[in-house]
Coordinates of C-alpha atoms in Angstrom, one line a residue:
Chain P
M772 CA 69.8 97.9 45.9
K773 CA 68.2 100.9 47.6
I774 CA 69.7 102.6 50.5
L775 CA 68.4 105.4 52.7
V776 CA 70.8 107.7 54.4
I777 CA 69.3 109.5 57.4
E778 CA 71.8 112.2 58.5
D779 CA 71.3 115.8 59.4
E780 CA 74.9 117.0 58.7
A781 CA 74.8 118.0 55.0
E782 CA 78.4 117.3 54.3
M783 CA 78.3 113.9 56.0
R784 CA 75.2 113.1 54.1
D785 CA 76.9 114.0 50.8
I786 CA 79.9 111.8 51.6
L787 CA 77.8 108.8 52.6
T788 CA 75.7 109.2 49.4
Q789 CA 78.7 109.6 47.1
S790 CA 80.5 106.7 48.6
L791 CA 77.5 104.4 48.3
E792 CA 76.7 105.6 44.8
K793 CA 80.2 104.5 43.7
E794 CA 79.1 101.0 44.6
N795 CA 76.2 101.5 42.2
F796 CA 73.5 101.6 44.9
V797 CA 70.5 103.7 44.6
V798 CA 70.8 106.2 47.4
E799 CA 68.1 108.4 48.9
S800 CA 68.6 110.7 51.9
A801 CA 66.7 112.4 54.6
S802 CA 68.0 115.2 56.8
D803 CA 65.5 115.3 59.6
F804 CA 63.2 113.2 61.7
M805 CA 60.0 114.0 59.9
S806 CA 61.2 113.5 56.4
A807 CA 62.9 110.3 57.5
M808 CA 59.7 109.0 59.0
D809 CA 57.8 109.9 55.8
K810 CA 60.3 108.0 53.7
V811 CA 60.5 104.8 55.8
G812 CA 56.7 104.9 56.0
V813 CA 56.2 104.8 52.2
Y814 CA 59.2 103.0 50.8
D815 CA 61.1 99.8 51.5
Y816 CA 64.9 100.0 51.7
D817 CA 67.5 97.3 51.6
C818 CA 69.7 99.1 54.0
I819 CA 69.2 102.2 56.1
L820 CA 72.0 104.3 57.6
L821 CA 70.6 106.0 60.7
D822 CA 72.0 108.9 62.7
I823 CA 70.7 109.0 66.3
N824 CA 70.8 112.8 66.8
L825 CA 68.3 114.3 64.4
P826 CA 66.5 117.6 64.3
G827 CA 63.0 117.0 65.4
G828 CA 63.5 113.7 67.1
S829 CA 65.7 110.7 67.9
G830 CA 66.8 108.1 65.5
L831 CA 65.9 105.5 68.0
D832 CA 62.2 106.4 67.5
I833 CA 62.6 105.9 63.8
L834 CA 64.1 102.5 64.7
K835 CA 61.1 101.7 66.9
E836 CA 58.7 102.6 64.0
L837 CA 60.7 100.4 61.7
Q838 CA 60.6 97.5 64.2
R839 CA 56.8 98.0 64.6
T840 CA 56.3 97.7 60.8
G841 CA 58.8 94.8 60.6
K842 CA 61.4 96.7 58.5
S843 CA 64.2 97.1 61.0
E844 CA 66.3 94.5 59.2
G845 CA 69.2 96.2 57.5
V846 CA 69.6 99.2 59.7
I847 CA 73.1 100.5 60.6
I848 CA 73.2 103.1 63.3
V849 CA 75.8 105.8 62.5
S850 CA 76.5 107.9 65.6
A851 CA 79.0 110.4 66.8
R852 CA 78.1 109.7 70.4
N853 CA 79.8 106.3 70.5
S854 CA 77.8 105.6 73.5
V855 CA 77.4 102.1 74.8
D856 CA 73.8 102.7 75.8
D857 CA 72.8 103.9 72.3
K858 CA 74.5 100.9 70.9
V859 CA 72.8 98.4 73.2
E860 CA 69.4 100.0 72.8
G861 CA 69.8 100.3 69.0
L862 CA 70.8 96.7 68.6
A863 CA 67.9 95.6 71.0
L864 CA 65.5 97.5 68.7
G865 CA 66.6 95.4 65.8
A866 CA 69.4 97.4 64.2
D867 CA 71.9 95.2 62.5
D868 CA 75.0 97.1 63.2
Y869 CA 76.5 100.1 64.9
L870 CA 79.1 102.4 63.4
A871 CA 80.8 105.1 65.4
K872 CA 81.9 108.3 63.7
P873 CA 84.5 108.9 62.5
F874 CA 84.9 105.8 60.3
H875 CA 86.5 105.0 57.0
T876 CA 84.5 104.8 53.9
A877 CA 85.9 101.4 53.3
E878 CA 84.5 100.2 56.6
L879 CA 81.1 101.6 55.8
T880 CA 81.1 99.8 52.4
A881 CA 82.1 96.6 54.0
R882 CA 79.4 96.8 56.7
V883 CA 76.7 97.7 54.2
K884 CA 77.7 94.9 51.9
S885 CA 77.9 92.4 54.7
I886 CA 74.3 93.3 55.6
L887 CA 73.0 93.2 52.1
R888 CA 74.7 89.8 51.5
R889 CA 73.1 88.4 54.6
K890 CA 69.7 89.7 53.5
Q891 CA 70.1 88.4 50.0
F892 CA 71.7 85.0 50.1
N893 CA 69.9 83.1 52.8
G894 CA 71.9 79.9 53.2
N895 CA 74.0 80.6 50.1
N896 CA 76.4 83.2 51.3
I897 CA 78.9 83.2 48.5
A898 CA 80.4 86.1 46.6
T899 CA 82.3 85.8 43.3
L900 CA 84.7 88.2 41.7
K901 CA 86.2 87.1 38.4
N902 CA 87.7 83.7 39.1
L903 CA 87.7 84.3 42.8
S904 CA 84.9 82.8 44.9
I905 CA 84.3 83.4 48.6
D906 CA 82.2 81.3 50.8
F907 CA 81.5 83.4 53.8
D908 CA 79.7 80.8 55.9
N909 CA 82.6 78.3 55.7
R910 CA 85.2 81.0 55.4
Q911 CA 86.6 79.4 52.4
V912 CA 88.2 81.0 49.3
S913 CA 88.7 79.3 46.0
I914 CA 90.2 80.4 42.7
N915 CA 89.0 78.6 39.6
G916 CA 87.2 76.2 41.9
K917 CA 90.4 75.3 43.6
A918 CA 90.4 76.0 47.4
I919 CA 93.3 78.1 48.7
E920 CA 94.7 78.0 52.2
L921 CA 94.2 81.3 54.0
N922 CA 94.6 81.9 57.7
R923 CA 92.0 83.8 59.6
K924 CA 93.5 87.3 59.1
E925 CA 94.2 86.7 55.4
F926 CA 90.6 85.8 54.9
D927 CA 89.5 88.9 56.7
I928 CA 91.8 91.1 54.6
L929 CA 90.7 89.5 51.3
T930 CA 87.0 89.8 52.1
Y931 CA 87.5 93.4 53.1
F932 CA 89.2 94.2 49.8
V933 CA 86.5 92.3 47.9
A934 CA 83.8 94.4 49.6
N935 CA 85.7 97.5 48.5
K936 CA 86.8 96.3 45.1
N937 CA 88.3 99.1 43.0
R938 CA 88.0 101.4 46.0
L939 CA 90.8 102.8 48.0
V940 CA 91.4 101.1 51.3
S941 CA 93.5 103.0 53.7
K942 CA 96.0 101.2 55.9
T943 CA 94.3 102.2 59.1
A944 CA 90.9 101.2 57.8
L945 CA 92.3 97.8 57.1
A946 CA 94.2 97.5 60.4
E947 CA 91.1 98.5 62.4
H948 CA 88.9 96.2 60.5
V949 CA 91.1 93.1 60.7
W950 CA 93.0 93.6 64.0
G951 CA 90.5 95.8 65.8
D952 CA 91.9 98.3 68.2
Q953 CA 95.0 96.2 68.9
I954 CA 97.0 98.0 66.2
D955 CA 97.2 101.7 65.9
E956 CA 100.8 102.4 66.2
A957 CA 102.5 103.8 63.2
D958 CA 105.3 101.2 63.0
S959 CA 102.6 98.5 62.8
Y960 CA 101.9 99.3 59.2
E961 CA 105.0 97.5 58.1
F962 CA 103.4 94.5 59.7
I963 CA 100.3 95.0 57.6
Y964 CA 102.4 95.3 54.6
S965 CA 104.1 92.0 55.4
Q966 CA 100.7 90.3 55.8
I967 CA 99.5 91.7 52.5
K968 CA 102.7 90.6 50.8
N969 CA 101.9 87.0 51.9
L970 CA 98.3 87.2 50.7
R971 CA 99.4 88.6 47.3
K972 CA 101.9 85.8 46.9
K973 CA 99.1 83.2 47.5
L974 CA 96.7 84.9 45.1
K975 CA 99.4 84.9 42.4
T976 CA 100.3 81.3 42.9
Y977 CA 96.7 80.2 42.4
G978 CA 96.4 82.4 39.3
S979 CA 94.0 85.0 40.7
E980 CA 92.6 87.5 38.2
V981 CA 92.2 90.1 40.9
E982 CA 95.2 91.7 42.5
I983 CA 96.0 93.9 45.5
Q984 CA 97.7 97.1 44.4
A985 CA 99.5 99.5 46.7
V986 CA 98.3 103.1 46.6
Y987 CA 101.3 105.2 47.4
G988 CA 101.2 106.8 50.8
I989 CA 97.6 105.8 51.7
G990 CA 96.9 102.2 51.4
Y991 CA 95.7 99.5 48.9
K992 CA 93.2 98.8 46.3
L993 CA 91.8 95.5 45.0
S994 CA 91.6 95.7 41.2
D995 CA 89.6 93.4 39.0
S996 CA 90.3 95.3 35.8
D997 CA 92.4 93.5 33.2
A998 CA 94.4 96.6 32.6
Chain I
M603 CA 108.1 119.9 114.9
K604 CA 104.4 120.1 114.9
L605 CA 102.6 119.6 118.3
K606 CA 99.1 118.4 118.8
L607 CA 96.7 121.0 120.1
H608 CA 96.5 119.1 123.4
N609 CA 100.2 119.3 124.0
Y610 CA 100.4 122.9 122.9
T611 CA 97.8 123.9 125.5
V612 CA 99.5 121.9 128.2
L613 CA 102.9 123.3 127.3
Y614 CA 101.8 126.9 127.5
L615 CA 99.7 126.5 130.5
S616 CA 102.4 124.6 132.5
G617 CA 104.9 127.3 131.6
A618 CA 102.5 130.0 132.7
L619 CA 101.6 128.1 135.9
F620 CA 105.3 127.6 136.7
L621 CA 105.9 131.4 136.5
V622 CA 102.8 132.3 138.5
L623 CA 103.5 129.7 141.2
S624 CA 107.1 130.8 141.5
I625 CA 106.2 134.5 141.9
W626 CA 103.5 133.5 144.4
A627 CA 105.9 131.3 146.4
A628 CA 108.4 134.2 146.6
I629 CA 105.8 136.7 147.9
F630 CA 104.3 134.1 150.2
Y631 CA 107.8 133.3 151.7
I632 CA 108.7 136.9 152.3
N633 CA 105.4 137.6 153.9
M634 CA 105.6 134.6 156.1
I635 CA 109.1 135.4 157.3
D636 CA 108.1 138.9 158.0
E637 CA 105.1 137.8 160.1
I638 CA 107.3 135.3 162.1
H639 CA 109.9 138.0 162.8
D640 CA 107.1 140.3 163.9
S641 CA 105.6 137.9 166.4
I642 CA 109.1 136.8 167.8
D643 CA 110.1 140.4 168.2
D644 CA 106.9 141.1 170.2
G645 CA 107.7 138.1 172.4
L646 CA 111.3 139.4 172.9
N647 CA 110.1 142.8 173.9
N648 CA 107.8 141.2 176.4
S649 CA 110.6 139.0 177.8
K650 CA 112.8 142.2 178.1
I651 CA 110.2 143.9 180.3
L652 CA 109.7 140.8 182.4
I653 CA 113.5 140.3 182.9
I654 CA 114.1 143.9 183.8
N655 CA 111.3 143.8 186.3
K656 CA 112.8 140.6 187.8
V657 CA 116.2 142.2 188.0
F658 CA 114.8 144.9 190.2
E659 CA 113.3 142.3 192.5
D660 CA 116.4 140.1 192.6
S661 CA 119.7 142.0 191.9
S662 CA 121.7 138.8 191.8
L663 CA 120.4 138.3 188.3
L664 CA 122.7 141.2 187.3
H665 CA 125.5 138.7 187.3
K666 CA 124.0 136.2 184.9
D667 CA 126.4 136.9 182.1
N668 CA 125.8 133.7 180.0
F669 CA 122.7 132.2 178.3
L670 CA 123.2 128.6 179.5
E671 CA 119.8 127.2 180.4
S672 CA 117.8 130.5 180.1
N673 CA 117.3 132.8 177.2
Y674 CA 119.0 136.0 178.4
R675 CA 122.3 137.3 179.7
I676 CA 123.2 140.6 181.4
R677 CA 126.6 142.4 181.3
E678 CA 127.7 145.7 182.8
V679 CA 128.8 148.4 180.3
E680 CA 130.3 151.8 180.4
K681 CA 127.7 154.5 180.6
E682 CA 129.3 156.9 178.1
Q683 CA 129.4 154.3 175.3
Y684 CA 125.6 153.6 175.4
L685 CA 124.1 157.0 176.0
D686 CA 122.1 157.1 172.8
F687 CA 121.7 153.3 172.3
R688 CA 118.5 152.0 170.9
D689 CA 117.1 148.5 171.0
T690 CA 118.3 146.4 168.1
F691 CA 117.0 143.1 166.8
A692 CA 119.3 140.8 164.9
D693 CA 119.4 137.3 163.4
T694 CA 122.3 135.2 164.7
L695 CA 123.5 131.7 164.9
L696 CA 124.0 130.0 168.2
Y697 CA 125.2 126.5 169.0
T698 CA 122.4 124.3 170.4
E699 CA 123.1 121.1 172.3
Y700 CA 120.0 119.4 171.0
E701 CA 120.6 119.9 167.4
E702 CA 124.4 119.8 167.8
D703 CA 124.5 122.5 165.2
Y704 CA 124.3 126.3 164.9
E705 CA 120.7 127.2 164.6
P706 CA 119.2 130.6 163.8
F707 CA 118.1 132.7 166.7
R708 CA 116.5 136.1 167.0
M709 CA 118.3 138.4 169.5
L710 CA 117.2 141.6 171.2
T711 CA 120.0 143.8 172.5
T712 CA 119.0 146.6 174.9
I713 CA 120.6 148.9 177.6
F714 CA 119.0 149.5 180.9
V715 CA 119.9 151.2 184.2
G716 CA 120.0 148.8 187.1
P717 CA 118.8 149.4 190.6
N718 CA 122.3 150.4 191.5
G719 CA 122.3 153.2 188.8
K720 CA 124.9 151.3 186.7
Y721 CA 124.4 150.6 182.9
Y722 CA 123.7 147.1 181.8
K723 CA 123.4 145.5 178.4
L724 CA 120.7 142.9 178.2
R725 CA 120.5 140.3 175.4
V726 CA 117.3 138.2 175.0
I727 CA 117.2 135.4 172.4
S728 CA 114.4 133.3 170.9
S729 CA 114.8 130.3 168.7
M730 CA 113.5 130.9 165.2
V731 CA 111.8 128.5 162.9
E732 CA 114.5 126.9 160.9
E733 CA 114.2 129.0 157.7
D734 CA 116.0 126.5 155.4
D735 CA 113.6 123.8 156.5
L736 CA 110.8 126.2 155.8
I737 CA 112.1 127.0 152.3
E738 CA 112.5 123.3 151.7
D739 CA 109.0 122.5 152.9
L740 CA 107.6 125.3 150.9
L741 CA 109.4 124.2 147.8
Y742 CA 108.2 120.6 148.1
S743 CA 104.6 121.6 148.7
L744 CA 104.8 123.9 145.8
L745 CA 106.3 121.2 143.6
W746 CA 103.5 118.9 144.6
L747 CA 100.9 121.5 143.9
Y748 CA 102.5 122.2 140.5
L749 CA 102.5 118.5 139.6
V750 CA 99.0 117.9 140.8
L751 CA 97.9 121.0 138.8
I752 CA 99.7 119.8 135.6
V753 CA 98.4 116.3 135.9
S754 CA 94.8 117.4 136.4
M755 CA 95.2 119.9 133.6
V756 CA 96.5 117.2 131.2
A757 CA 93.6 115.0 132.3
V758 CA 91.0 117.7 131.9
N759 CA 92.6 118.6 128.6
Y760 CA 92.4 115.1 127.2
L761 CA 88.9 114.5 128.4
L762 CA 87.5 117.9 127.6
L763 CA 89.5 118.8 124.5
G764 CA 89.3 115.3 123.3
R765 CA 85.5 115.6 123.4
I766 CA 85.4 119.1 122.0
W767 CA 87.8 118.4 119.2
R768 CA 86.4 115.0 118.2
S769 CA 84.2 116.6 115.6
F770 CA 87.2 118.5 114.3
Y771 CA 89.1 115.3 113.8
S772 CA 86.1 113.6 112.2
T773 CA 85.7 116.5 109.9
L774 CA 89.4 116.2 109.0
K775 CA 89.0 112.5 108.4
A776 CA 86.0 113.1 106.2
V777 CA 87.8 115.7 104.1
R778 CA 90.9 113.5 103.8
G779 CA 88.9 110.6 102.6
Y780 CA 87.0 112.6 100.1
K781 CA 87.7 113.0 96.4
I782 CA 86.3 115.7 94.2
S783 CA 85.4 113.1 91.7
D784 CA 83.2 111.3 94.3
K785 CA 79.6 111.2 93.2
Q786 CA 77.9 111.7 96.6
D787 CA 78.3 114.8 98.7
I788 CA 80.7 114.9 101.7
Q789 CA 79.1 113.8 105.0
F790 CA 80.2 115.5 108.2
E791 CA 79.4 114.5 111.8
K792 CA 77.0 116.9 113.5
T793 CA 78.8 119.2 115.9
R794 CA 77.5 121.6 118.7
V795 CA 80.6 123.8 118.5
Q796 CA 79.9 126.9 116.5
E797 CA 83.4 127.2 115.1
F798 CA 83.5 123.7 113.8
S799 CA 80.1 124.0 112.4
R800 CA 81.3 127.0 110.5
L801 CA 84.4 125.2 109.4
Q802 CA 82.2 122.4 108.0
E803 CA 79.9 124.8 106.2
T804 CA 82.9 126.5 104.7
L805 CA 84.4 123.2 103.6
N806 CA 81.2 122.2 102.1
D807 CA 80.9 125.4 100.1
L808 CA 84.5 125.0 98.9
I809 CA 84.0 121.4 97.9
R810 CA 80.7 122.1 96.2
S811 CA 82.1 124.9 94.1
N812 CA 85.2 122.7 93.2
K813 CA 82.9 119.9 92.3
E814 CA 81.0 122.1 90.0
V815 CA 84.2 123.2 88.3
F816 CA 85.3 119.7 88.1
Q817 CA 82.1 118.4 86.6
A818 CA 82.0 121.3 84.1
Q819 CA 85.5 120.5 83.0
K820 CA 84.8 116.8 82.7
Q821 CA 81.6 117.6 80.8
F822 CA 83.6 120.0 78.6
I823 CA 86.1 117.4 77.6
E824 CA 83.4 114.9 76.8
N825 CA 81.3 117.4 74.8
A826 CA 84.4 118.7 73.0
A827 CA 85.4 115.2 72.0
H828 CA 81.9 114.4 70.8
E829 CA 81.6 117.6 68.8
L830 CA 84.9 116.8 67.1
Q831 CA 83.8 113.4 65.9
T832 CA 81.6 114.6 63.0
P833 CA 84.1 117.2 61.5
L834 CA 86.8 114.5 61.8
A835 CA 84.6 112.0 60.0
I836 CA 83.8 114.5 57.3
S837 CA 87.5 115.4 56.8
I838 CA 88.7 111.9 56.7
N839 CA 86.0 110.6 54.4
K840 CA 86.2 113.6 52.0
L841 CA 90.0 113.0 51.7
E842 CA 89.4 109.3 51.1
L843 CA 86.9 110.1 48.3
L844 CA 89.3 112.7 46.9
A845 CA 92.2 110.3 46.8
E846 CA 90.0 107.8 44.9
K847 CA 89.8 110.3 42.0
S848 CA 92.5 108.7 39.9
N849 CA 94.1 111.8 38.5
F850 CA 96.6 112.2 41.3
G851 CA 100.3 111.6 41.1
D852 CA 102.3 109.7 43.8
E853 CA 103.4 112.9 45.4
Q854 CA 99.9 114.3 45.8
L855 CA 98.6 111.0 47.1
Q856 CA 101.3 110.9 49.7
Q857 CA 100.4 114.4 50.8
I858 CA 96.7 113.3 51.1
G859 CA 97.9 110.2 52.9
A860 CA 99.8 112.3 55.4
V861 CA 96.8 114.5 56.1
I862 CA 94.6 111.4 56.6
G863 CA 97.2 109.9 58.9
N864 CA 97.2 113.0 61.1
L865 CA 93.4 113.1 61.1
E866 CA 93.5 109.5 62.2
R867 CA 95.9 110.4 65.0
L868 CA 93.5 113.1 66.1
T869 CA 90.7 110.6 66.0
R870 CA 92.6 108.2 68.2
L871 CA 93.4 111.0 70.6
N872 CA 89.8 112.0 70.6
R873 CA 88.6 108.5 71.3
S874 CA 91.1 108.1 74.1
L875 CA 90.0 111.3 75.7
L876 CA 86.4 110.2 75.4
L877 CA 87.3 106.9 77.0
L878 CA 89.1 108.6 79.8
S879 CA 86.2 110.9 80.6
K880 CA 83.8 108.0 80.4
I881 CA 86.0 106.1 82.8
D882 CA 86.3 109.1 85.1
N883 CA 82.5 109.7 84.9
R884 CA 82.0 106.0 85.8
Q885 CA 79.9 105.3 82.8
F886 CA 81.1 101.7 82.7
D887 CA 78.9 100.7 85.6
E888 CA 78.2 97.0 84.8
S889 CA 80.5 94.8 86.7
E890 CA 81.0 91.0 86.7
P891 CA 83.7 88.7 88.0
V892 CA 86.3 88.8 85.2
E893 CA 89.0 86.1 85.0
M894 CA 92.1 88.0 84.1
N895 CA 93.9 84.9 82.9
A896 CA 91.4 84.4 80.1
V897 CA 91.4 88.1 79.2
I898 CA 95.2 88.0 78.9
H899 CA 95.2 84.8 76.9
K900 CA 92.9 86.2 74.4
L901 CA 95.0 89.4 74.1
C902 CA 98.2 87.5 73.7
E903 CA 96.6 85.5 71.0
D904 CA 95.5 88.7 69.2
L905 CA 98.9 90.3 69.6
E906 CA 101.0 87.2 68.8
E907 CA 101.3 87.9 65.1
L908 CA 102.4 91.4 65.7
A909 CA 104.9 90.3 68.4
D910 CA 106.2 87.6 66.1
Y911 CA 106.6 90.1 63.3
R912 CA 108.6 92.4 65.6
N913 CA 110.6 89.5 66.8
I914 CA 109.5 89.9 70.4
R915 CA 108.8 87.0 72.6
L916 CA 105.5 87.1 74.5
L917 CA 105.7 84.9 77.5
T918 CA 102.9 84.2 80.0
E919 CA 103.6 82.6 83.4
E920 CA 100.7 81.7 85.6
S921 CA 101.0 80.8 89.3
G922 CA 97.3 81.4 90.1
T923 CA 93.9 82.4 88.8
C924 CA 93.2 86.1 89.2
T925 CA 89.5 87.0 89.3
Y926 CA 88.3 90.5 90.0
T927 CA 84.8 92.0 89.8
M928 CA 84.9 94.9 87.3
N929 CA 83.6 95.9 83.9
R930 CA 84.8 93.5 81.3
T931 CA 85.5 96.1 78.7
L932 CA 87.7 98.0 81.1
A933 CA 89.6 94.9 82.1
E934 CA 90.3 94.4 78.4
V935 CA 91.3 98.0 77.9
L936 CA 93.5 97.8 81.0
F937 CA 95.6 94.9 79.8
T938 CA 95.5 95.9 76.1
N939 CA 97.1 99.2 77.0
L940 CA 99.7 97.7 79.3
I941 CA 100.7 94.9 76.9
K942 CA 100.6 97.3 73.9
N943 CA 102.7 99.7 75.8
A944 CA 105.2 97.0 76.4
L945 CA 105.1 95.9 72.8
T946 CA 105.7 99.4 71.5
H947 CA 108.7 100.0 73.8
T948 CA 110.5 96.7 73.4
E949 CA 113.3 96.5 71.0
P950 CA 113.2 93.7 68.4
G951 CA 114.7 90.5 69.9
G952 CA 113.5 91.5 73.4
E953 CA 110.8 89.8 75.4
I954 CA 107.6 90.6 77.3
R955 CA 106.9 88.5 80.4
I956 CA 103.4 88.5 81.8
H957 CA 103.2 87.0 85.3
I958 CA 99.8 86.2 86.8
E959 CA 99.3 85.5 90.5
E960 CA 96.1 85.4 92.4
K961 CA 96.3 89.0 93.7
R962 CA 98.9 90.5 91.4
I963 CA 99.7 90.6 87.7
Y964 CA 102.8 92.1 86.4
I965 CA 104.0 92.8 82.9
E966 CA 107.7 93.1 82.3
N967 CA 109.5 94.1 79.2
S968 CA 113.2 94.3 78.5
G969 CA 114.7 97.7 77.8
A970 CA 116.7 100.4 79.4
P971 CA 116.8 102.8 81.1
A972 CA 114.3 103.1 83.9
L973 CA 111.5 105.7 83.4
D974 CA 110.3 108.4 85.6
A975 CA 107.8 106.5 87.8
S976 CA 106.2 109.7 89.1
R977 CA 105.3 111.0 85.7
I978 CA 104.7 107.8 83.7
F979 CA 100.9 107.7 84.4
Q980 CA 100.4 111.4 83.6
R981 CA 98.3 112.3 80.6
F982 CA 100.4 113.1 77.5
Y983 CA 103.6 112.0 79.1
K984 CA 105.8 110.5 76.4
A985 CA 109.1 108.9 77.3
S986 CA 110.3 108.6 73.8
G987 CA 110.0 110.8 70.8
E988 CA 107.4 108.4 69.5
N989 CA 104.8 110.8 68.1
S990 CA 102.2 108.5 66.9
S991 CA 101.2 107.4 70.4
T992 CA 98.5 109.4 72.1
G993 CA 100.3 109.6 75.4
L994 CA 97.1 108.6 77.0
G995 CA 97.4 104.8 77.2
L996 CA 98.9 104.6 80.7
A997 CA 96.7 107.5 81.9
I998 CA 93.7 105.4 80.9
V999 CA 95.2 102.5 82.9
K1000 CA 95.6 104.7 85.9
S1001 CA 92.0 106.0 85.6
I1002 CA 90.7 102.4 85.5
S1003 CA 92.7 101.5 88.6
D1004 CA 91.5 104.6 90.4
V1005 CA 87.9 103.8 89.6
Y1006 CA 88.2 100.3 91.1
G1007 CA 90.7 101.2 93.8
F1008 CA 93.4 98.8 92.9
S1009 CA 97.0 100.0 92.6
I1010 CA 99.3 100.1 89.7
T1011 CA 103.0 100.6 90.1
Y1012 CA 106.0 101.0 87.8
T1013 CA 109.3 99.6 89.0
Y1014 CA 112.6 98.8 87.3
P1015 CA 114.1 95.6 88.6
E1016 CA 116.4 95.1 85.5
A1017 CA 113.4 95.5 83.2
H1018 CA 110.3 97.8 83.0
R1019 CA 107.7 96.3 85.2
F1020 CA 104.1 97.4 85.6
S1021 CA 102.4 95.6 88.5
V1022 CA 98.7 95.6 89.1
Y1023 CA 97.7 94.7 92.6
F1024 CA 94.1 93.5 92.9

């Protein structure tokens, strides 16, 4: 899996690269418009993280070039402007997704994986992890081949954790992903805790080999290690 | 009490006129009386000469010692008493048969030596214009004059000043109806009066410079919020990556978690500020008819789990369909903020009642006591010590209502009630 990170801010570039490398992706990066154009002109990438504001030009022009050569699939626009216009224009130019800074690393991972999954498994959109199997198209989870009853939110939580397996998922990242902007008050985290408690119970009942662990003070982590 | 300019002018002018007319009336009266006396006295002098001449022709007249039908009487006097007597004129009252009253008369008293060498005192009288009638007449005509002057002054004032000041009032109206946040420049009616034209120019300059400051400030908030996004992203993400390094104990993780939590709060604050400035800058310009009932249903569905968890009943009552043409995202933000605000401030076991009518929607939540309605929509106003809220939720609600021109009120009829009037 090859991913290109186009981002002018050095530290941001490092973070994106590091975070994606943890998922065992091959990550390349470009820091300005020209070098980005060079890279997309020569190589093919499975996913491109594209910043709009670049020295030397606009990310949207890179997107136009990608669209012209039929490579715009798999582009996620990463922007600090969070402007509706950029989003609309970017998506119209064939970008798959739009992520506004600041975001959580867990959210980035989930979005990248979602895109790669869609690109890879055409018509067979199923992910497996140990004895857990997730059918994204039918929103169905089974353990050891046995279907388990999850409500909409529980399914979203579980898939988010699976996309971020063995990675730290902060409470806020989870809340924003599953409940959107509806939840951002501090006392709501107990609510998330209660939701996760239910999910854990279900996973345990069905004999899941993965489990959701709490990371003290920050959030949770889905672990597939036997330890 | 504040008077209108019209009335001010009339008030002062009528006061001044009253004074001037009164003084003029007094002088006029004195002059006229003087003139009348003068001409009567001349007449009396003339009569005196005629009478004395007549006496020398007909000495029987010397015995006419009463006025009766004529206007003179003659009485004999001691010579010694009147040696140095001079003619005197005097005002006196005499009974007249016609008027059956005492009327003013002018009387000339003189001494003359008769044909027989004896001294006689002659009194000649002449009826005077009735002075009290004169004063009355004068007063009435003055009063009429005064009234006519005032009425015509008021009329001229209204017609003339009304015309002249019309552009002033239209300028006033334009300024009153203008907001610094308005996109277009202020429009004044053209005026031919130099003072008003200068007033308009001055107002224009003032408004323009205020607009510039306002724009710069808005731009500043937006730019600052944008510039903060990347450092915030770097900080949060770096801490997240740091926390993943598994060599931390619980205490360190909690510290990192607390820092991330605060950065997230900053992020929310930043997003809210951006949203606010975008609303104020009217960057949500796409409008469509939005059915509020549907928006609220969707929201309630999304928030149901959270409400359930907090043991708060979320009730919706509908007595009509409320549709309003606005930006859909903003309609969602509006009710999300109002309902979330209610959810945050309701105690477990309480309830939230959403009532939808055709032109009004209100959201009521149980809880006491009433909040300060004048400050509740201000930015960063926090009623409780709740420090995780941005204090911008209701300010955003207010901004949205300002942009579309519908009103939002907070009342407390036994429960907190936020009403939106479309």
